[in-house]
Amino acid sequence: STARPAGGCSFAYALRGARSPNDIAAVAGGLRADQGTVRCFGQVGFDADERISRTILTALKFDPAVRSAASIRFSGEIFAVLCDMFIETAETRDLNPHGTSSPVDFALSSCCSKGVPDVVAMHGSSPDASVIWIFDEGPARLASNIIILSNRIH
């Protein structure tokens, strides 16, 4: 399983005290551009997207206030714009030298020793395994940041 969001963009929000994907609402199938608009390509519900749920659960271990996340396909242009937008950004690889957790969990954990950055870019072993995570405390501000990002991309 790669870290790439299935629909190009995944978006999720965890209940306070979340401990499993059952406590995290997400869009199954992700969000995709379709005829000039963005559409959900699945139902919104709990335990709907394992990858983004695992990402939030890992972030919650380091900061229980960070309950919302989005993942988008990696692009150098997008990451550069995000670096201009946010103070706390990090880059990592999907390597897991100890074999104790998933590559995504290990990669994200390696960036969170001083808290969860606003943005984490994970360079995978292939383009399909590369992803950018954007974190926030709640979905409204996260969605606003994604809209701002989309307006800044050329």
Backbone as JSON Lines, residues from 0, in Angstrom:
{"i":0,"aa":"S","n":[0.83,-1.18,0.0],"ca":[0.0,0.0,0.0],"c":[0.88,1.24,0.0]}
{"i":1,"aa":"T","n":[0.62,2.17,-0.89],"ca":[1.4,3.39,-0.96],"c":[0.74,4.48,-0.14]}
{"i":2,"aa":"A","n":[1.45,5.58,0.03],"ca":[0.93,6.7,0.8],"c":[0.08,7.62,-0.07]}
{"i":3,"aa":"R","n":[0.08,7.43,-1.35],"ca":[-0.61,8.31,-2.27],"c":[-2.11,8.33,-2.01]}
{"i":4,"aa":"P","n":[-2.68,9.53,-1.89],"ca":[-4.12,9.59,-1.72],"c":[-4.83,9.03,-2.94]}
{"i":5,"aa":"A","n":[-5.77,8.14,-2.73],"ca":[-6.44,7.44,-3.83],"c":[-7.09,8.38,-4.81]}
{"i":6,"aa":"G","n":[-7.69,9.46,-4.34],"ca":[-8.41,10.34,-5.23],"c":[-7.69,11.62,-5.54]}
{"i":7,"aa":"G","n":[-6.39,11.68,-5.3],"ca":[-5.65,12.91,-5.53],"c":[-5.57,13.76,-4.29]}
{"i":8,"aa":"C","n":[-6.61,13.75,-3.48],"ca":[-6.63,14.5,-2.23],"c":[-7.52,13.77,-1.25]}
{"i":9,"aa":"S","n":[-7.04,13.58,-0.06],"ca":[-7.85,13.0,1.02],"c":[-7.96,14.04,2.12]}
{"i":10,"aa":"F","n":[-9.06,13.99,2.85],"ca":[-9.34,14.98,3.87],"c":[-10.03,14.26,5.02]}
{"i":11,"aa":"A","n":[-9.6,14.51,6.27],"ca":[-10.2,13.79,7.39],"c":[-10.17,14.64,8.66]}
{"i":12,"aa":"Y","n":[-11.05,14.27,9.6],"ca":[-11.15,14.95,10.88],"c":[-11.43,13.92,11.97]}
{"i":13,"aa":"A","n":[-10.65,13.99,13.04],"ca":[-10.77,13.03,14.14],"c":[-11.6,13.58,15.28]}
{"i":14,"aa":"L","n":[-12.39,12.7,15.88],"ca":[-13.08,13.05,17.11],"c":[-12.06,13.29,18.21]}
{"i":15,"aa":"R","n":[-12.4,14.09,19.18],"ca":[-11.51,14.3,20.32],"c":[-11.26,12.95,20.99]}
{"i":16,"aa":"G","n":[-10.0,12.64,21.28],"ca":[-9.65,11.38,21.91],"c":[-9.64,10.18,20.96]}
{"i":17,"aa":"A","n":[-9.58,10.42,19.66],"ca":[-9.6,9.33,18.67],"c":[-8.5,8.31,18.94]}
{"i":18,"aa":"R","n":[-8.87,7.04,18.79],"ca":[-7.9,5.95,19.02],"c":[-7.86,4.96,17.87]}
{"i":19,"aa":"S","n":[-8.81,5.06,16.93],"ca":[-8.84,4.12,15.8],"c":[-9.49,4.82,14.6]}
{"i":20,"aa":"P","n":[-9.38,4.22,13.42],"ca":[-10.06,4.79,12.24],"c":[-11.57,4.95,12.43]}
{"i":21,"aa":"N","n":[-12.16,4.19,13.34],"ca":[-13.59,4.34,13.63],"c":[-13.93,5.7,14.22]}
{"i":22,"aa":"D","n":[-12.91,6.41,14.71],"ca":[-13.09,7.72,15.33],"c":[-12.74,8.86,14.39]}
{"i":23,"aa":"I","n":[-12.48,8.54,13.12],"ca":[-12.03,9.55,12.16],"c":[-12.94,9.56,10.94]}
{"i":24,"aa":"A","n":[-13.51,10.73,10.66],"ca":[-14.37,10.9,9.48],"c":[-13.5,11.31,8.29]}
{"i":25,"aa":"A","n":[-13.78,10.7,7.15],"ca":[-13.02,10.99,5.94],"c":[-13.91,10.79,4.72]}
{"i":26,"aa":"V","n":[-13.38,11.17,3.58],"ca":[-14.08,10.97,2.31],"c":[-13.52,9.7,1.67]}
{"i":27,"aa":"A","n":[-14.33,8.66,1.57],"ca":[-13.89,7.43,0.91],"c":[-13.67,7.74,-0.57]}
{"i":28,"aa":"G","n":[-12.53,7.37,-1.1],"ca":[-12.24,7.65,-2.51],"c":[-11.63,9.01,-2.74]}
{"i":29,"aa":"G","n":[-11.58,9.85,-1.73],"ca":[-10.94,11.14,-1.83],"c":[-11.73,12.17,-2.62]}
{"i":30,"aa":"L","n":[-11.07,13.28,-2.85],"ca":[-11.63,14.39,-3.62],"c":[-10.87,14.46,-4.93]}
{"i":31,"aa":"R","n":[-11.58,14.79,-6.0],"ca":[-10.94,14.87,-7.32],"c":[-11.52,16.03,-8.11]}
{"i":32,"aa":"A","n":[-10.68,16.6,-8.96],"ca":[-11.15,17.62,-9.89],"c":[-11.97,16.93,-10.97]}
{"i":33,"aa":"D","n":[-13.14,17.5,-11.27],"ca":[-14.02,16.92,-12.28],"c":[-14.8,18.04,-12.97]}
{"i":34,"aa":"Q","n":[-14.48,18.28,-14.22],"ca":[-15.17,19.28,-15.03],"c":[-15.2,20.65,-14.35]}
{"i":35,"aa":"G","n":[-14.03,21.09,-13.89],"ca":[-13.9,22.42,-13.33],"c":[-14.35,22.59,-11.88]}
{"i":36,"aa":"T","n":[-14.71,21.51,-11.22],"ca":[-15.1,21.59,-9.82],"c":[-14.45,20.43,-9.06]}
{"i":37,"aa":"V","n":[-14.56,20.45,-7.76],"ca":[-14.02,19.36,-6.95],"c":[-15.18,18.54,-6.42]}
{"i":38,"aa":"R","n":[-15.07,17.23,-6.56],"ca":[-16.16,16.33,-6.14],"c":[-15.63,15.26,-5.19]}
{"i":39,"aa":"C","n":[-16.5,14.85,-4.29],"ca":[-16.23,13.68,-3.45],"c":[-16.51,12.45,-4.3]}
{"i":40,"aa":"F","n":[-15.6,11.5,-4.29],"ca":[-15.81,10.28,-5.06],"c":[-16.12,9.1,-4.17]}
{"i":41,"aa":"G","n":[-16.78,9.37,-3.1],"ca":[-17.23,8.34,-2.18],"c":[-18.01,8.99,-1.06]}
{"i":42,"aa":"Q","n":[-18.52,8.16,-0.2],"ca":[-19.29,8.66,0.94],"c":[-18.36,9.24,2.0]}
{"i":43,"aa":"V","n":[-18.88,10.18,2.75],"ca":[-18.17,10.72,3.9],"c":[-18.64,9.92,5.11]}
{"i":44,"aa":"G","n":[-17.69,9.4,5.86],"ca":[-18.07,8.62,7.03],"c":[-16.87,8.25,7.87]}
{"i":45,"aa":"F","n":[-17.14,7.58,8.96],"ca":[-16.07,7.11,9.85],"c":[-15.46,5.84,9.28]}
{"i":46,"aa":"D","n":[-14.15,5.68,9.51],"ca":[-13.4,4.51,9.02],"c":[-13.49,4.39,7.5]}
{"i":47,"aa":"A","n":[-13.47,5.54,6.81],"ca":[-13.65,5.56,5.36],"c":[-12.34,5.55,4.58]}
{"i":48,"aa":"D","n":[-11.22,5.94,5.21],"ca":[-9.94,6.02,4.51],"c":[-8.82,5.64,5.49]}
{"i":49,"aa":"E","n":[-8.33,4.43,5.38],"ca":[-7.34,3.93,6.34],"c":[-6.05,4.74,6.32]}
{"i":50,"aa":"R","n":[-5.57,5.14,5.15],"ca":[-4.3,5.84,5.06],"c":[-4.32,7.18,5.78]}
{"i":51,"aa":"I","n":[-5.31,8.02,5.49],"ca":[-5.35,9.33,6.14],"c":[-5.68,9.16,7.62]}
{"i":52,"aa":"S","n":[-6.45,8.15,7.97],"ca":[-6.75,7.89,9.39],"c":[-5.48,7.53,10.15]}
{"i":53,"aa":"R","n":[-4.65,6.66,9.57],"ca":[-3.38,6.3,10.23],"c":[-2.49,7.52,10.39]}
{"i":54,"aa":"T","n":[-2.51,8.4,9.41],"ca":[-1.7,9.61,9.47],"c":[-2.15,10.48,10.64]}
{"i":55,"aa":"I","n":[-3.45,10.69,10.78],"ca":[-3.96,11.5,11.9],"c":[-3.67,10.82,13.23]}
{"i":56,"aa":"L","n":[-3.86,9.52,13.31],"ca":[-3.58,8.82,14.57],"c":[-2.11,8.96,14.97]}
{"i":57,"aa":"T","n":[-1.21,8.93,14.0],"ca":[0.21,9.14,14.3],"c":[0.44,10.56,14.78]}
{"i":58,"aa":"A","n":[-0.15,11.55,14.11],"ca":[0.01,12.95,14.52],"c":[-0.55,13.18,15.93]}
{"i":59,"aa":"L","n":[-1.67,12.54,16.25],"ca":[-2.28,12.7,17.57],"c":[-1.37,12.24,18.7]}
{"i":60,"aa":"K","n":[-0.49,11.28,18.42],"ca":[0.46,10.83,19.45],"c":[1.38,11.97,19.87]}
{"i":61,"aa":"F","n":[1.64,12.9,18.96],"ca":[2.57,13.99,19.23],"c":[1.88,15.28,19.63]}
{"i":62,"aa":"D","n":[0.62,15.46,19.2],"ca":[-0.13,16.67,19.54],"c":[-1.62,16.37,19.44]}
{"i":63,"aa":"P","n":[-2.3,16.18,20.58],"ca":[-3.72,15.83,20.56],"c":[-4.62,16.92,20.0]}
{"i":64,"aa":"A","n":[-4.11,18.13,19.82],"ca":[-4.92,19.21,19.25],"c":[-5.0,19.12,17.72]}
{"i":65,"aa":"V","n":[-4.04,18.45,17.1],"ca":[-4.01,18.34,15.63],"c":[-4.93,17.19,15.23]}
{"i":66,"aa":"R","n":[-6.17,17.54,14.9],"ca":[-7.18,16.5,14.62],"c":[-7.65,16.48,13.18]}
{"i":67,"aa":"S","n":[-7.08,17.33,12.34],"ca":[-7.52,17.4,10.95],"c":[-6.29,17.31,10.03]}
{"i":68,"aa":"A","n":[-6.47,16.58,8.93],"ca":[-5.36,16.43,7.98],"c":[-5.89,16.27,6.57]}
{"i":69,"aa":"A","n":[-5.05,16.69,5.64],"ca":[-5.32,16.45,4.22],"c":[-4.05,15.87,3.63]}
{"i":70,"aa":"S","n":[-4.21,15.03,2.64],"ca":[-3.05,14.53,1.91],"c":[-3.27,14.78,0.43]}
{"i":71,"aa":"I","n":[-2.21,15.23,-0.22],"ca":[-2.27,15.49,-1.65],"c":[-1.04,14.89,-2.31]}
{"i":72,"aa":"R","n":[-1.14,14.62,-3.58],"ca":[0.0,14.09,-4.31],"c":[1.16,15.07,-4.25]}
{"i":73,"aa":"F","n":[2.36,14.53,-4.11],"ca":[3.53,15.39,-4.01],"c":[3.8,16.09,-5.33]}
{"i":74,"aa":"S","n":[4.13,17.36,-5.22],"ca":[4.61,18.18,-6.33],"c":[5.59,19.17,-5.74]}
{"i":75,"aa":"G","n":[6.74,19.33,-6.38],"ca":[7.72,20.3,-5.91],"c":[7.16,21.7,-5.89]}
{"i":76,"aa":"E","n":[6.36,22.05,-6.9],"ca":[5.75,23.38,-6.97],"c":[4.8,23.59,-5.79]}
{"i":77,"aa":"I","n":[3.97,22.6,-5.51],"ca":[3.01,22.73,-4.41],"c":[3.75,22.82,-3.07]}
{"i":78,"aa":"F","n":[4.78,22.0,-2.89],"ca":[5.53,22.05,-1.63],"c":[6.21,23.4,-1.46]}
{"i":79,"aa":"A","n":[6.74,23.99,-2.52],"ca":[7.38,25.3,-2.44],"c":[6.37,26.37,-2.01]}
{"i":80,"aa":"V","n":[5.17,26.32,-2.57],"ca":[4.12,27.27,-2.17],"c":[3.78,27.08,-0.7]}
{"i":81,"aa":"L","n":[3.63,25.83,-0.28],"ca":[3.31,25.56,1.13],"c":[4.42,26.04,2.05]}
{"i":82,"aa":"C","n":[5.68,25.9,1.63],"ca":[6.8,26.39,2.45],"c":[6.72,27.9,2.62]}
{"i":83,"aa":"D","n":[6.22,28.62,1.59],"ca":[6.04,30.07,1.71],"c":[4.86,30.42,2.6]}
{"i":84,"aa":"M","n":[3.87,29.54,2.66],"ca":[2.65,29.8,3.44],"c":[2.82,29.49,4.92]}
{"i":85,"aa":"F","n":[3.62,28.51,5.26],"ca":[3.71,28.02,6.63],"c":[5.12,28.12,7.17]}
{"i":86,"aa":"I","n":[5.2,28.32,8.47],"ca":[6.5,28.4,9.14],"c":[7.06,27.0,9.36]}
{"i":87,"aa":"E","n":[6.22,26.07,9.77],"ca":[6.69,24.73,10.12],"c":[6.41,23.74,9.0]}
{"i":88,"aa":"T","n":[7.46,23.42,8.26],"ca":[7.36,22.4,7.22],"c":[8.5,21.41,7.41]}
{"i":89,"aa":"A","n":[8.31,20.22,6.92],"ca":[9.34,19.18,7.04],"c":[9.29,18.29,5.82]}
{"i":90,"aa":"E","n":[10.42,17.66,5.53],"ca":[10.52,16.67,4.47],"c":[11.09,15.4,5.05]}
{"i":91,"aa":"T","n":[10.65,14.28,4.53],"ca":[11.12,12.99,5.02],"c":[11.04,11.96,3.89]}
{"i":92,"aa":"R","n":[11.53,10.78,4.15],"ca":[11.45,9.67,3.21],"c":[10.64,8.55,3.85]}
{"i":93,"aa":"D","n":[10.11,7.64,3.02],"ca":[9.26,6.57,3.55],"c":[10.06,5.34,3.97]}
{"i":94,"aa":"L","n":[11.26,5.57,4.45],"ca":[12.1,4.47,4.91],"c":[11.73,4.06,6.32]}
{"i":95,"aa":"N","n":[11.92,2.81,6.65],"ca":[11.64,2.32,7.99],"c":[12.75,1.34,8.38]}
{"i":96,"aa":"P","n":[13.87,1.86,8.9],"ca":[15.01,0.99,9.17],"c":[14.79,-0.02,10.29]}
{"i":97,"aa":"H","n":[13.85,0.24,11.17],"ca":[13.65,-0.66,12.31],"c":[12.57,-1.71,12.06]}
{"i":98,"aa":"G","n":[11.73,-1.49,11.06],"ca":[10.68,-2.45,10.73],"c":[9.59,-2.59,11.77]}
{"i":99,"aa":"T","n":[9.45,-1.58,12.66],"ca":[8.49,-1.7,13.75],"c":[7.14,-1.07,13.45]}
{"i":100,"aa":"S","n":[7.05,-0.27,12.42],"ca":[5.78,0.37,12.09],"c":[5.7,0.51,10.58]}
{"i":101,"aa":"S","n":[4.59,1.02,10.09],"ca":[4.48,1.23,8.65],"c":[5.44,2.32,8.22]}
{"i":102,"aa":"P","n":[5.85,2.33,6.95],"ca":[6.73,3.41,6.47],"c":[6.13,4.8,6.67]}
{"i":103,"aa":"V","n":[4.82,4.93,6.5],"ca":[4.17,6.22,6.69],"c":[4.26,6.64,8.15]}
{"i":104,"aa":"D","n":[3.95,5.75,9.08],"ca":[4.02,6.06,10.51],"c":[5.45,6.46,10.9]}
{"i":105,"aa":"F","n":[6.42,5.69,10.42],"ca":[7.81,5.98,10.75],"c":[8.23,7.34,10.17]}
{"i":106,"aa":"A","n":[7.87,7.6,8.91],"ca":[8.25,8.85,8.27],"c":[7.65,10.05,9.0]}
{"i":107,"aa":"L","n":[6.38,9.97,9.31],"ca":[5.73,11.08,10.0],"c":[6.31,11.25,11.41]}
{"i":108,"aa":"S","n":[6.5,10.16,12.12],"ca":[7.07,10.23,13.47],"c":[8.44,10.89,13.46]}
{"i":109,"aa":"S","n":[9.21,10.66,12.42],"ca":[10.56,11.23,12.35],"c":[10.54,12.75,12.25]}
{"i":110,"aa":"C","n":[9.4,13.33,11.88],"ca":[9.28,14.79,11.74],"c":[8.65,15.47,12.93]}
{"i":111,"aa":"C","n":[8.19,14.71,13.9],"ca":[7.34,15.27,14.96],"c":[8.0,15.35,16.33]}
{"i":112,"aa":"S","n":[9.29,15.28,16.43],"ca":[9.93,15.27,17.74],"c":[9.65,16.55,18.53]}
{"i":113,"aa":"K","n":[9.41,17.67,17.84],"ca":[9.11,18.94,18.51],"c":[7.68,19.39,18.23]}
{"i":114,"aa":"G","n":[6.81,18.44,17.92],"ca":[5.42,18.76,17.59],"c":[5.14,18.46,16.13]}
{"i":115,"aa":"V","n":[3.9,18.56,15.76],"ca":[3.49,18.23,14.39],"c":[3.66,19.46,13.51]}
{"i":116,"aa":"P","n":[4.48,19.37,12.46],"ca":[4.61,20.51,11.54],"c":[3.29,20.76,10.82]}
{"i":117,"aa":"D","n":[3.12,21.97,10.31],"ca":[1.93,22.29,9.53],"c":[1.87,21.47,8.24]}
{"i":118,"aa":"V","n":[3.04,21.21,7.67],"ca":[3.15,20.51,6.4],"c":[4.31,19.52,6.47]}
{"i":119,"aa":"V","n":[4.05,18.3,5.98],"ca":[5.11,17.29,5.87],"c":[5.07,16.72,4.46]}
{"i":120,"aa":"A","n":[6.21,16.79,3.78],"ca":[6.33,16.16,2.46],"c":[7.09,14.85,2.64]}
{"i":121,"aa":"M","n":[6.49,13.76,2.19],"ca":[7.16,12.46,2.25],"c":[7.52,12.04,0.84]}
{"i":122,"aa":"H","n":[8.83,11.86,0.64],"ca":[9.33,11.39,-0.65],"c":[9.36,9.87,-0.6]}
{"i":123,"aa":"G","n":[8.54,9.25,-1.41],"ca":[8.45,7.8,-1.43],"c":[9.47,7.19,-2.37]}
{"i":124,"aa":"S","n":[9.46,5.88,-2.4],"ca":[10.39,5.15,-3.26],"c":[9.99,5.27,-4.73]}
{"i":125,"aa":"S","n":[8.79,5.79,-5.0],"ca":[8.34,6.06,-6.36],"c":[7.45,7.3,-6.31]}
{"i":126,"aa":"P","n":[7.2,7.91,-7.47],"ca":[6.3,9.08,-7.46],"c":[4.92,8.77,-6.88]}
{"i":127,"aa":"D","n":[4.43,7.56,-7.11],"ca":[3.12,7.19,-6.56],"c":[3.12,7.1,-5.04]}
{"i":128,"aa":"A","n":[4.28,6.94,-4.44],"ca":[4.38,6.81,-2.98],"c":[4.75,8.13,-2.31]}
{"i":129,"aa":"S","n":[4.81,9.21,-3.08],"ca":[5.15,10.53,-2.53],"c":[3.88,11.31,-2.24]}
{"i":130,"aa":"V","n":[3.85,11.99,-1.1],"ca":[2.64,12.67,-0.65],"c":[3.01,13.89,0.18]}
{"i":131,"aa":"I","n":[2.1,14.84,0.23],"ca":[2.21,15.99,1.12],"c":[1.04,15.93,2.09]}
{"i":132,"aa":"W","n":[1.35,16.02,3.37],"ca":[0.32,16.09,4.4],"c":[0.24,17.52,4.9]}
{"i":133,"aa":"I","n":[-0.98,18.0,5.09],"ca":[-1.22,19.31,5.68],"c":[-2.05,19.06,6.93]}
{"i":134,"aa":"F","n":[-1.61,19.64,8.06],"ca":[-2.27,19.41,9.34],"c":[-2.85,20.69,9.92]}
{"i":135,"aa":"D","n":[-3.9,20.54,10.7],"ca":[-4.47,21.67,11.43],"c":[-5.31,21.13,12.58]}
{"i":136,"aa":"E","n":[-5.74,22.03,13.43],"ca":[-6.57,21.61,14.57],"c":[-8.0,21.28,14.15]}
{"i":137,"aa":"G","n":[-8.49,21.95,13.11],"ca":[-9.87,21.71,12.69],"c":[-10.03,21.77,11.19]}
{"i":138,"aa":"P","n":[-11.12,21.23,10.68],"ca":[-11.31,21.14,9.24],"c":[-11.58,22.48,8.55]}
{"i":139,"aa":"A","n":[-12.17,23.46,9.24],"ca":[-12.49,24.73,8.59],"c":[-11.22,25.46,8.17]}
{"i":140,"aa":"R","n":[-10.28,25.57,9.11],"ca":[-9.03,26.27,8.77],"c":[-8.2,25.47,7.79]}
{"i":141,"aa":"L","n":[-8.22,24.15,7.89],"ca":[-7.51,23.3,6.94],"c":[-8.06,23.51,5.53]}
{"i":142,"aa":"A","n":[-9.38,23.51,5.4],"ca":[-10.0,23.73,4.09],"c":[-9.65,25.12,3.55]}
{"i":143,"aa":"S","n":[-9.65,26.12,4.42],"ca":[-9.28,27.47,4.02],"c":[-7.85,27.52,3.5]}
{"i":144,"aa":"N","n":[-6.93,26.83,4.19],"ca":[-5.54,26.79,3.75],"c":[-5.4,26.1,2.39]}
{"i":145,"aa":"I","n":[-6.19,25.08,2.15],"ca":[-6.14,24.38,0.86],"c":[-6.68,25.29,-0.25]}
{"i":146,"aa":"I","n":[-7.7,26.06,0.05],"ca":[-8.23,27.02,-0.94],"c":[-7.18,28.08,-1.25]}
{"i":147,"aa":"I","n":[-6.53,28.6,-0.22],"ca":[-5.46,29.58,-0.42],"c":[-4.35,28.96,-1.28]}
{"i":148,"aa":"L","n":[-3.97,27.73,-0.96],"ca":[-2.95,27.03,-1.75],"c":[-3.37,26.93,-3.21]}
{"i":149,"aa":"S","n":[-4.61,26.52,-3.46],"ca":[-5.07,26.35,-4.85],"c":[-5.04,27.67,-5.61]}
{"i":150,"aa":"N","n":[-5.27,28.78,-4.93],"ca":[-5.21,30.08,-5.59],"c":[-3.78,30.54,-5.89]}
{"i":151,"aa":"R","n":[-2.81,29.98,-5.2],"ca":[-1.42,30.37,-5.39],"c":[-0.66,29.49,-6.37]}
{"i":152,"aa":"I","n":[-1.23,28.37,-6.74],"ca":[-0.56,27.47,-7.68],"c":[-0.76,28.0,-9.1]}
{"i":153,"aa":"H","n":[0.33,28.04,-9.84],"ca":[0.26,28.57,-11.21],"c":[-0.02,27.49,-12.2]}
